[in-house]
Each structure stands twice: as C-alpha cells, then as structure tokens.
C-alpha cells in the first residue's frame, strides 16, 4: 500500500545495472548522454540499496531488461497506489516494453493491477508524486494530455485530488523539481510552481540549479537520500531543518539523465 511518499518506505523495486546500462549501441535512442563507468556505477547502486535496507526497507532487485538501458530507472513505468499498481505508458518510445517487464515483477510479489494507461496517452512515474489526499502531476514532454486525463479518472476513484502543473523544458519530470519528505512536508524548487500548488503543506524551497535540484528519496519522515554531487543546497537546507540526509554519490546515473528517485519504484509505505 502506498498513499503518501512521505511515509516510511518498506518495500521498493530497483534494477541493478549489469549490462544494459552500459550498452553503448542503445544509448542515443534512450537519452543516455554519457557512458557510465561500470564498476563505479555498481558501487553507487550498492550504496543506495544499503541505505534503503538500513531503515528496514525490503529491496526487490529485478534483473534489468535486455537492450533497455533505462530499465535501471524503474520509477517511470508503474505507479503504486493504496489499492495496487497502475501500469503506465512511457513517453520515450525506446523505453516501450519496460511497462510489462515491471508489471510482471509486481504481479510476482503479489501487487494487484488496478489500471493501465492506454495509447495515445503517456504518463511516466517521475511525473506523479502522491502526498496523502493529493496526487501531484506534471504535464511534461513525457506525460501528455491524454495520459493526464486517463490518470485523473483512476486517481479520482482512489480518492485523490489531482493537482496538475505544466513543466518547463528544464525539467524532464515533476520529481526533478519537488519531492515529498514527510507526510505533510515538501521540498521544491523556488519559482517553478503556481503559488497555491502546495497549499496545505509545509514547504521547504531551494534555488533551482539543475534538472534534479529538488529530487530526493524519502526513507521516512525526516530522513532522505540525496545526490551529493547535485543536491548540495537541498542537503544543507534539509540538514538545517533537522533531517537525516544520506548524501550519496549517484553521479554515474546523471549520465543517464536520472535523479535519485528515478532509481527506485516505491511499492509500499506505512
């Protein structure tokens, strides 16, 4: 069950990079901007998994999908909700097929399917952030109007109020500019969202400096994982607010255009 991304993370899916992420023949079509170092990448991913396991999270490591280097970023292909998961439809054509790959993994661990985004709609998981009664959604180059409309119907049935923001091209996904860091606390990039978008929440704002400035993984209320190489201001700000911050080097995944949350598909929070 997952209703709020600020709750304690107890189960999550990752996909350790072994071969596909380093397959240079597939990189151009998959938006991989630079070839990552294999050994360093594995070390960084192991540190991420260790930090998650350290707070009692069950880490489900799904073998990567052949010829899909972006399968290391499972967040984008499914959305876990209180009733089960929604199979999404990615906006990047080269990633098509990853949706069923993760759906099969979710089926295997007993998560029920509650919805499917159908063509021509596209919704990527990085554009959807759940926060209690609110579902924050970004309309982006990866999530289109048809997808937002389909998702709205599903989220309404699940009891969510959906708030949609149009994202500027700087941000690949909504999650690059905001993250839930507690049941009622959000960190976000200053000046990106409408003034009333986060009404009802304790807002922690930071200066926008890159496509993942506001991107952190919430482990539980007051404890997060951040990318030491890119989230310096967020790390300082959250630390000053009393947060425990695991500042990990995740730089090899920026070469694939991914932030911390991209690497993790939250499945259950309590």
Short mmCIF file of C-alpha atoms in Angstrom, two decimals:
data_model
loop_
_atom_site.label_atom_id
_atom_site.label_comp_id
_atom_site.label_asym_id
_atom_site.label_seq_id
_atom_site.Cartn_x
_atom_site.Cartn_y
_atom_site.Cartn_z
CA UNK A 1 0.00 0.00 0.00
CA UNK A 2 1.29 3.45 -0.88
CA UNK A 3 -0.72 6.59 -0.25
CA UNK A 4 1.91 9.14 0.75
CA UNK A 5 5.53 9.30 -0.37
CA UNK A 6 6.41 10.94 2.92
CA UNK A 7 5.62 7.77 4.86
CA UNK A 8 8.24 5.15 5.80
CA UNK A 9 9.45 3.17 2.80
CA UNK A 10 9.04 -0.55 3.50
CA UNK A 11 9.20 -2.15 0.05
CA UNK A 12 10.70 -0.95 -3.22
CA UNK A 13 11.84 -2.21 -6.60
CA UNK A 14 15.25 -1.42 -8.06
CA UNK A 15 17.18 -2.83 -11.02
CA UNK A 16 20.93 -3.17 -10.54
CA UNK A 17 22.84 -2.12 -13.70
CA UNK A 18 24.75 -5.08 -15.08
CA UNK A 19 24.88 -4.91 -18.87
CA UNK A 20 22.07 -2.89 -20.48
CA UNK A 21 23.02 0.45 -18.88
CA UNK A 22 26.47 0.13 -20.41
CA UNK A 23 25.36 -0.97 -23.90
CA UNK A 24 26.66 1.92 -25.97
CA UNK A 25 24.72 0.74 -29.05
CA UNK A 26 21.42 1.68 -27.41
CA UNK A 27 22.37 4.97 -25.76
CA UNK A 28 21.40 7.56 -28.36
CA UNK A 29 17.81 6.35 -28.65
CA UNK A 30 17.47 6.10 -24.88
CA UNK A 31 18.63 9.59 -23.89
CA UNK A 32 21.85 8.35 -22.24
CA UNK A 33 24.16 11.32 -22.57
CA UNK A 34 27.42 9.76 -21.41
CA UNK A 35 28.75 6.23 -20.94
CA UNK A 36 28.93 5.37 -17.23
CA UNK A 37 31.83 3.58 -15.59
CA UNK A 38 30.69 0.03 -14.85
CA UNK A 39 32.49 -0.51 -11.53
CA UNK A 40 31.70 2.92 -10.11
CA UNK A 41 28.06 2.63 -11.17
CA UNK A 42 27.66 -0.69 -9.39
CA UNK A 43 29.30 0.69 -6.24
CA UNK A 44 26.95 3.67 -6.23
CA UNK A 45 23.90 1.49 -6.73
CA UNK A 46 25.01 -0.87 -3.94
CA UNK A 47 25.31 2.13 -1.59
CA UNK A 48 21.77 3.18 -2.50
CA UNK A 49 20.40 -0.29 -1.76
CA UNK A 50 22.31 -0.42 1.50
CA UNK A 51 20.88 2.90 2.69
CA UNK A 52 17.36 1.70 1.93
CA UNK A 53 17.88 -1.66 3.65
CA UNK A 54 19.33 0.18 6.64
CA UNK A 55 15.91 1.61 7.51
CA UNK A 56 14.17 -1.73 7.13
CA UNK A 57 13.07 -1.43 3.51
CA UNK A 58 12.71 -4.68 1.58
CA UNK A 59 14.65 -4.06 -1.63
CA UNK A 60 13.36 -6.14 -4.56
CA UNK A 61 16.11 -6.24 -7.20
CA UNK A 62 14.62 -7.03 -10.61
CA UNK A 63 17.03 -8.15 -13.37
CA UNK A 64 17.40 -5.37 -15.95
CA UNK A 65 15.63 -5.65 -19.30
CA UNK A 66 17.98 -6.50 -22.17
CA UNK A 67 18.59 -3.64 -24.64
CA UNK A 68 16.84 -1.21 -22.27
CA UNK A 69 19.50 0.88 -20.51
CA UNK A 70 16.82 2.99 -18.83
CA UNK A 71 15.46 -0.07 -17.04
CA UNK A 72 17.83 0.97 -14.24
CA UNK A 73 15.22 3.73 -13.65
CA UNK A 74 12.09 1.67 -12.78
CA UNK A 75 10.20 4.59 -11.24
CA UNK A 76 8.83 5.69 -14.60
CA UNK A 77 6.95 2.58 -15.70
CA UNK A 78 4.45 1.97 -12.88
CA UNK A 79 2.67 3.81 -10.09
CA UNK A 80 1.89 2.13 -6.77
CA UNK A 81 -1.34 3.25 -5.06
CA UNK A 82 -3.28 2.21 -1.94
CA UNK A 83 -5.24 -0.37 -3.97
CA UNK A 84 -2.49 -1.73 -6.23
CA UNK A 85 -0.41 -0.56 -9.15
CA UNK A 86 -1.19 1.33 -12.35
CA UNK A 87 0.73 0.18 -15.42
CA UNK A 88 1.92 3.38 -17.06
CA UNK A 89 2.86 4.07 -20.68
CA UNK A 90 6.19 5.81 -21.10
CA UNK A 91 6.66 8.84 -23.31
CA UNK A 92 10.10 7.83 -24.58
CA UNK A 93 9.39 5.35 -27.38
CA UNK A 94 12.66 3.47 -26.89
CA UNK A 95 11.51 2.51 -23.37
CA UNK A 96 8.30 0.81 -24.51
CA UNK A 97 8.25 -2.74 -23.21
CA UNK A 98 9.55 -1.78 -19.77
CA UNK A 99 5.96 -1.35 -18.60
CA UNK A 100 5.15 -5.07 -18.90
CA UNK A 101 8.58 -6.02 -17.54
CA UNK A 102 7.89 -4.24 -14.24
CA UNK A 103 4.23 -5.27 -14.24
CA UNK A 104 5.34 -8.90 -14.25
CA UNK A 105 7.64 -8.23 -11.30
CA UNK A 106 4.82 -6.53 -9.39
CA UNK A 107 2.47 -9.41 -10.18
CA UNK A 108 5.08 -11.85 -8.85
CA UNK A 109 5.30 -10.13 -5.46
CA UNK A 110 1.52 -10.03 -5.14
CA UNK A 111 0.69 -6.44 -6.07
CA UNK A 112 -2.73 -6.19 -7.79
CA UNK A 113 -3.18 -4.31 -11.07
CA UNK A 114 -5.76 -1.52 -10.79
CA UNK A 115 -5.34 0.38 -14.05
CA UNK A 116 -3.48 0.72 -17.35
CA UNK A 117 -2.63 3.91 -19.26
CA UNK A 118 -3.56 3.24 -22.88
CA UNK A 119 -2.29 4.75 -26.15
CA UNK A 120 -2.16 7.53 -27.18
CA UNK A 121 -1.85 8.54 -23.52
CA UNK A 122 1.54 8.66 -21.85
CA UNK A 123 2.33 9.02 -18.15
CA UNK A 124 5.76 8.48 -16.61
CA UNK A 125 6.09 7.78 -12.90
CA UNK A 126 8.55 10.61 -12.40
CA UNK A 127 5.65 12.96 -13.18
CA UNK A 128 3.41 11.64 -10.38
CA UNK A 129 4.01 12.23 -6.67
CA UNK A 130 1.47 11.03 -4.09
CA UNK A 131 1.03 13.03 -0.89
CA UNK A 132 -1.86 11.75 1.21
CA UNK A 133 -5.08 13.08 -0.31
CA UNK A 134 -3.21 14.88 -3.10
CA UNK A 135 -1.70 13.49 -6.31
CA UNK A 136 0.76 15.99 -7.76
CA UNK A 137 1.13 15.51 -11.52
CA UNK A 138 3.39 17.15 -14.06
CA UNK A 139 2.41 17.65 -17.69
CA UNK A 140 5.74 17.29 -19.49
CA UNK A 141 7.38 16.06 -22.67
CA UNK A 142 6.92 12.55 -21.27
CA UNK A 143 3.39 12.87 -19.84
CA UNK A 144 0.74 14.14 -22.27
CA UNK A 145 -2.80 15.47 -22.03
CA UNK A 146 -4.40 12.12 -22.90
CA UNK A 147 -2.37 10.40 -20.19
CA UNK A 148 -3.26 13.03 -17.60
CA UNK A 149 -6.95 12.64 -18.45
CA UNK A 150 -6.82 8.85 -18.06
CA UNK A 151 -4.87 9.13 -14.81
CA UNK A 152 -7.35 11.68 -13.43
CA UNK A 153 -10.18 9.17 -13.71
CA UNK A 154 -8.18 6.49 -11.93
CA UNK A 155 -6.98 8.78 -9.15
CA UNK A 156 -10.48 10.12 -8.53
CA UNK A 157 -11.71 6.56 -7.92
CA UNK A 158 -8.89 6.14 -5.40
CA UNK A 159 -9.96 9.28 -3.55
CA UNK A 160 -7.20 11.65 -4.63
CA UNK A 161 -7.42 15.31 -5.50
CA UNK A 162 -5.17 15.72 -8.54
CA UNK A 163 -3.16 18.91 -8.98
CA UNK A 164 -1.55 19.32 -12.40
CA UNK A 165 1.31 21.66 -13.25
CA UNK A 166 2.77 22.40 -16.67
CA UNK A 167 6.53 21.82 -16.50
CA UNK A 168 9.08 23.91 -18.31
CA UNK A 169 11.58 22.14 -20.55
CA UNK A 170 14.32 22.40 -17.89
CA UNK A 171 12.70 19.50 -16.05
CA UNK A 172 12.38 16.04 -17.54
CA UNK A 173 9.90 15.12 -14.82
CA UNK A 174 7.94 16.71 -11.97
CA UNK A 175 10.16 14.85 -9.50
CA UNK A 176 13.19 16.84 -10.57
CA UNK A 177 11.68 19.96 -9.04
CA UNK A 178 9.86 18.61 -5.96
CA UNK A 179 9.80 15.69 -3.54
CA UNK A 180 7.68 14.76 -0.54
CA UNK A 181 9.95 14.48 2.52
CA UNK A 182 7.38 13.79 5.23
CA UNK A 183 3.63 13.19 5.48
CA UNK A 184 2.97 16.93 5.16
CA UNK A 185 6.37 18.30 4.07
CA UNK A 186 7.62 19.03 0.57
CA UNK A 187 10.91 20.30 -0.81
CA UNK A 188 10.63 22.16 -4.11
CA UNK A 189 12.48 24.48 -6.45
CA UNK A 190 11.60 28.11 -5.99
CA UNK A 191 9.63 29.76 -8.80
CA UNK A 192 8.68 26.60 -10.71
CA UNK A 193 5.12 26.03 -9.50
CA UNK A 194 1.94 28.13 -9.15
CA UNK A 195 1.69 29.90 -5.79
CA UNK A 196 -1.13 27.70 -4.46
CA UNK A 197 0.11 24.37 -5.86
CA UNK A 198 1.37 23.14 -2.47
CA UNK A 199 -1.34 24.67 -0.28
CA UNK A 200 -1.80 22.71 2.92
CA UNK A 201 1.83 21.52 3.08
CA UNK A 202 4.92 22.68 4.96
CA UNK A 203 7.08 23.91 2.11
CA UNK A 204 10.88 23.84 2.03
CA UNK A 205 12.12 25.71 -1.02
CA UNK A 206 15.55 25.79 -2.64
CA UNK A 207 17.09 27.65 -5.55
CA UNK A 208 16.72 25.80 -8.81
CA UNK A 209 20.14 24.97 -10.18
CA UNK A 210 19.61 21.92 -12.40
CA UNK A 211 17.11 19.31 -13.60
CA UNK A 212 17.23 17.34 -10.32
CA UNK A 213 17.67 20.09 -7.73
CA UNK A 214 14.51 19.10 -5.84
CA UNK A 215 14.89 15.35 -6.27
CA UNK A 216 15.42 13.28 -3.09
CA UNK A 217 14.22 9.88 -1.88
CA UNK A 218 12.17 9.94 1.30
CA UNK A 219 13.02 6.96 3.52
CA UNK A 220 10.73 8.11 6.34
CA UNK A 221 9.63 11.38 7.89
CA UNK A 222 12.81 13.38 8.44
CA UNK A 223 15.21 11.02 6.63
CA UNK A 224 16.14 11.14 2.94
CA UNK A 225 18.67 10.09 0.33
CA UNK A 226 20.16 12.85 -1.83
CA UNK A 227 22.74 13.00 -4.60
CA UNK A 228 25.85 14.54 -3.05
CA UNK A 229 27.05 15.68 -6.46
CA UNK A 230 23.93 17.66 -7.35
CA UNK A 231 21.75 18.32 -4.31
CA UNK A 232 24.18 20.44 -2.25
CA UNK A 233 21.68 23.17 -1.37
CA UNK A 234 18.91 20.69 -0.63
CA UNK A 235 21.29 18.75 1.62
CA UNK A 236 22.26 21.88 3.56
CA UNK A 237 18.68 23.09 3.84
CA UNK A 238 17.28 19.76 4.99
CA UNK A 239 20.13 19.22 7.44
CA UNK A 240 19.47 22.64 8.93
CA UNK A 241 15.84 21.60 9.36
CA UNK A 242 16.93 18.55 11.39
CA UNK A 243 16.70 15.93 8.66
CA UNK A 244 18.98 12.93 8.48
CA UNK A 245 20.42 13.09 4.96
CA UNK A 246 22.26 10.21 3.31
CA UNK A 247 24.37 12.16 0.82
CA UNK A 248 25.34 9.51 -1.73
CA UNK A 249 27.42 9.88 -4.86
CA UNK A 250 24.98 8.98 -7.64
CA UNK A 251 26.84 10.84 -10.36
CA UNK A 252 27.04 7.86 -12.73
CA UNK A 253 23.25 7.91 -13.02
CA UNK A 254 23.18 11.58 -14.01
CA UNK A 255 24.95 10.36 -17.15
CA UNK A 256 21.67 8.61 -17.89
CA UNK A 257 19.64 11.74 -17.08
CA UNK A 258 18.36 10.23 -13.82
CA UNK A 259 17.98 11.64 -10.32
CA UNK A 260 17.78 9.66 -7.07
CA UNK A 261 14.04 8.90 -7.18
CA UNK A 262 14.31 7.58 -10.75
CA UNK A 263 16.27 4.61 -9.41
CA UNK A 264 13.54 3.46 -7.03
CA UNK A 265 9.96 2.33 -7.61
CA UNK A 266 8.26 2.66 -4.19
CA UNK A 267 5.82 -0.19 -3.71
CA UNK A 268 4.77 0.01 -0.06
CA UNK A 269 4.94 2.71 2.60
CA UNK A 270 3.43 2.75 6.09
#
